[in-house]
């Protein structure tokens, strides 16, 4: 019922704006930061050329981006064929959304992609050894497929060669590959980068929060904006979190 109400409200610009304000007010009251609200504020301030949703799955985060930035040009990336089919169908009614069936990585070409029982845990990286990940149940490996890849730098040169970009990413431990393949774009054109990060061992050779922070701040000129509340596993340990980095010149948001 709540999801249906959310959908109805989001179809009306005035109601959707009111809904976003109420949600943000509730989060502020509870001292819970809202990354999408911050991205929406930044979008309205600098009017970037496009928003990239890297790892869109079936489109829920694209809808959330559009709730806060309804007139944004959005590029949605998803390499898994089954998820892309649902994503394309769901995005038909949004002419400002372009779907790309590929993974953004450190090379342009094709690579192996690891398909798990829980689709949202699919990754360019192999799962951690059984018993190490807090998500062993949903991370049960079921297939290995070949997917198309591009570097962010190659993709941007072809599809969005000019203007600032906002990026939301959920690439399941492969953040290093994404940033390595997009260093020119990150250094020159990314106004904000919001991503999920694994904390507990989940994938082989996964990117750590500290490693990503060092790359973005020391090499690429971004600044840490916020680290969001951690999701915890059953023993109470922090399992994963979200964080956002921004270009200092866009502050304050």
XYZ file of C-alpha atoms in Angstrom:
253
model
C 0.000 0.000 0.000
C 2.791 2.447 0.896
C 4.634 1.633 -2.324
C 1.436 2.207 -4.322
C 0.854 5.528 -2.542
C 4.457 6.529 -3.258
C 3.964 5.720 -6.946
C 0.720 7.724 -7.167
C 2.249 10.727 -5.435
C 5.357 10.664 -7.597
C 3.278 11.001 -10.784
C 2.076 14.469 -9.784
C 4.862 17.086 -9.683
C 3.308 19.021 -6.798
C 2.499 15.907 -4.778
C 5.902 14.422 -5.517
C 7.620 17.603 -4.358
C 5.551 17.573 -1.167
C 6.361 13.913 -0.612
C 10.100 14.554 -0.976
C 9.868 17.417 1.496
C 8.010 15.273 4.042
C 10.483 12.399 3.699
C 13.416 14.790 4.048
C 11.785 16.470 7.067
C 11.271 13.076 8.743
C 14.885 12.094 8.100
C 16.122 15.416 9.458
C 13.957 14.945 12.551
C 15.554 11.537 13.092
C 19.019 12.840 12.142
C 19.154 10.463 9.165
C 20.997 11.992 6.173
C 19.296 11.712 2.782
C 21.759 11.319 -0.101
C 19.151 11.599 -2.847
C 17.847 14.848 -1.363
C 21.412 16.227 -1.332
C 21.919 15.147 -4.940
C 18.649 16.839 -5.850
C 19.803 20.066 -4.224
C 23.103 19.865 -6.076
C 21.312 19.150 -9.351
C 19.189 22.265 -8.994
C 22.238 24.338 -8.058
C 24.604 23.410 -10.902
C 22.282 21.897 -13.562
C 24.623 19.069 -14.636
C 24.459 17.693 -18.153
C 23.356 14.241 -16.966
C 22.937 11.869 -14.034
C 24.465 8.386 -14.283
C 22.907 5.458 -12.404
C 25.611 2.791 -12.642
C 24.168 -0.530 -11.532
C 20.466 0.212 -12.002
C 19.212 -3.376 -11.541
C 15.500 -3.141 -12.445
C 15.151 0.621 -12.066
C 14.132 1.358 -8.495
C 17.012 3.765 -7.989
C 16.311 5.420 -11.347
C 12.773 6.147 -10.142
C 14.206 7.553 -6.923
C 16.556 9.821 -8.885
C 13.615 11.037 -10.972
C 11.582 11.692 -7.825
C 14.219 14.214 -6.739
C 15.375 15.344 -10.200
C 12.328 14.859 -12.482
C 13.735 16.776 -15.461
C 17.207 15.193 -15.328
C 18.711 13.353 -18.268
C 19.499 9.945 -16.763
C 21.753 7.217 -18.128
C 20.972 3.840 -16.522
C 23.596 1.072 -16.716
C 22.875 -2.618 -16.116
C 24.819 -5.555 -17.616
C 22.546 -8.460 -16.614
C 20.200 -9.382 -19.524
C 17.256 -10.392 -17.323
C 17.439 -7.191 -15.299
C 17.934 -5.037 -18.406
C 14.724 -6.417 -19.931
C 12.742 -5.330 -16.868
C 14.604 -2.022 -16.709
C 13.878 -1.165 -20.361
C 10.207 -1.992 -19.941
C 9.934 0.088 -16.785
C 11.704 3.071 -18.357
C 9.529 3.231 -21.499
C 7.412 5.966 -20.011
C 10.440 8.152 -19.204
C 11.829 9.716 -22.412
C 14.658 11.350 -20.450
C 16.090 7.952 -19.384
C 18.531 6.055 -21.611
C 19.302 2.417 -20.767
C 22.755 0.976 -21.498
C 23.266 -2.792 -21.375
C 26.856 -2.781 -20.211
C 29.142 -2.639 -17.195
C 31.450 0.308 -16.624
C 34.874 -1.060 -15.718
C 38.596 -0.488 -16.242
C 38.610 -1.884 -19.808
C 36.474 -1.538 -22.929
C 35.538 -4.919 -24.402
C 33.930 -7.961 -22.789
C 34.487 -9.676 -19.459
C 33.110 -12.347 -17.160
C 30.197 -11.334 -14.954
C 29.206 -13.372 -11.907
C 25.485 -14.073 -11.595
C 24.169 -14.959 -8.113
C 20.910 -16.241 -6.666
C 20.190 -12.733 -5.419
C 20.461 -10.602 -8.574
C 21.356 -7.486 -6.627
C 24.605 -9.184 -5.550
C 25.747 -9.843 -9.153
C 29.229 -8.451 -9.712
C 32.285 -8.159 -11.911
C 34.078 -9.733 -8.926
C 33.925 -13.306 -7.704
C 32.178 -13.947 -4.400
C 34.269 -14.325 -1.268
C 34.913 -17.898 -0.188
C 31.830 -19.549 1.304
C 31.418 -18.750 4.966
C 33.203 -15.395 4.793
C 30.421 -13.222 3.396
C 27.447 -12.199 5.576
C 25.284 -12.727 2.483
C 26.211 -16.325 1.616
C 22.546 -17.247 1.102
C 21.748 -14.721 -1.610
C 25.282 -14.800 -2.997
C 25.013 -18.413 -4.079
C 26.729 -18.503 -7.482
C 24.458 -19.741 -10.295
C 26.099 -18.658 -13.563
C 28.980 -16.867 -15.212
C 28.170 -14.844 -18.310
C 30.032 -12.605 -20.745
C 29.005 -8.952 -20.653
C 30.001 -5.875 -22.612
C 32.174 -3.366 -20.773
C 33.324 0.199 -21.359
C 35.497 2.518 -19.356
C 33.706 5.589 -18.075
C 36.170 7.738 -20.020
C 35.398 5.941 -23.302
C 31.656 6.024 -22.632
C 31.640 9.726 -21.728
C 33.632 10.642 -24.844
C 30.994 8.922 -26.982
C 27.725 9.694 -25.200
C 28.247 12.755 -22.927
C 31.407 14.580 -24.042
C 30.617 17.883 -22.327
C 29.241 19.205 -19.057
C 29.212 18.163 -15.414
C 27.908 14.788 -14.254
C 26.334 13.382 -11.096
C 26.977 9.687 -10.477
C 25.182 7.148 -8.322
C 26.850 3.725 -8.329
C 26.092 0.278 -6.948
C 28.732 -1.993 -8.458
C 29.136 -4.571 -5.707
C 32.765 -4.169 -4.709
C 34.058 -3.121 -8.142
C 34.342 0.608 -7.403
C 38.098 0.520 -8.073
C 37.470 -0.731 -11.613
C 34.874 1.978 -12.252
C 37.069 4.827 -11.029
C 40.243 3.508 -12.685
C 38.449 3.473 -16.032
C 37.125 6.990 -15.526
C 39.952 8.998 -13.991
C 39.800 11.797 -16.562
C 36.031 12.086 -16.175
C 36.215 11.996 -12.378
C 39.004 14.571 -12.267
C 37.354 17.033 -14.641
C 33.610 16.492 -14.783
C 32.128 14.614 -11.809
C 30.390 17.000 -9.411
C 29.237 14.271 -7.013
C 29.786 10.531 -6.630
C 27.396 8.552 -4.429
C 28.035 4.837 -4.011
C 27.431 1.758 -1.910
C 30.524 0.112 -0.402
C 31.086 -3.312 1.150
C 32.703 -3.305 4.594
C 32.695 -6.992 5.528
C 34.396 -9.422 3.101
C 31.842 -10.012 0.350
C 33.780 -10.235 -2.939
C 37.318 -11.203 -3.848
C 39.536 -8.113 -4.174
C 36.681 -5.759 -3.298
C 37.339 -2.025 -2.943
C 37.609 -0.737 0.608
C 36.163 2.546 1.816
C 39.648 3.832 2.628
C 41.061 2.855 -0.777
C 38.212 4.563 -2.630
C 38.442 7.647 -0.425
C 42.171 7.930 -1.116
C 41.694 7.616 -4.886
C 38.919 10.190 -5.011
C 40.456 12.782 -2.684
C 44.211 12.516 -3.258
C 44.205 11.680 -6.976
C 40.990 13.141 -8.363
C 40.258 16.263 -6.318
C 36.956 15.305 -4.692
C 36.063 15.801 -1.023
C 34.125 13.499 1.282
C 30.606 14.884 1.780
C 28.972 12.229 3.970
C 29.047 8.603 5.108
C 25.545 7.243 5.578
C 24.267 4.827 8.262
C 25.663 1.314 7.933
C 23.533 -1.736 7.233
C 24.438 -4.441 9.742
C 24.495 -8.217 9.650
C 22.909 -10.469 12.258
C 25.832 -10.211 14.698
C 25.585 -6.429 14.650
C 28.695 -5.760 12.575
C 28.645 -3.080 9.880
C 28.251 -4.963 6.583
C 27.999 -2.196 4.009
C 27.384 1.521 3.795
C 26.853 4.388 1.352
C 29.109 7.410 0.961
C 29.197 10.558 -1.156
C 32.088 12.640 -2.435
C 31.671 16.031 -4.097
C 33.797 18.556 -5.941
C 34.700 21.262 -3.387
C 33.725 24.020 -5.822
C 30.043 22.986 -5.635
C 29.828 23.446 -1.861
C 27.773 24.397 0.023
C 24.907 22.225 -1.173
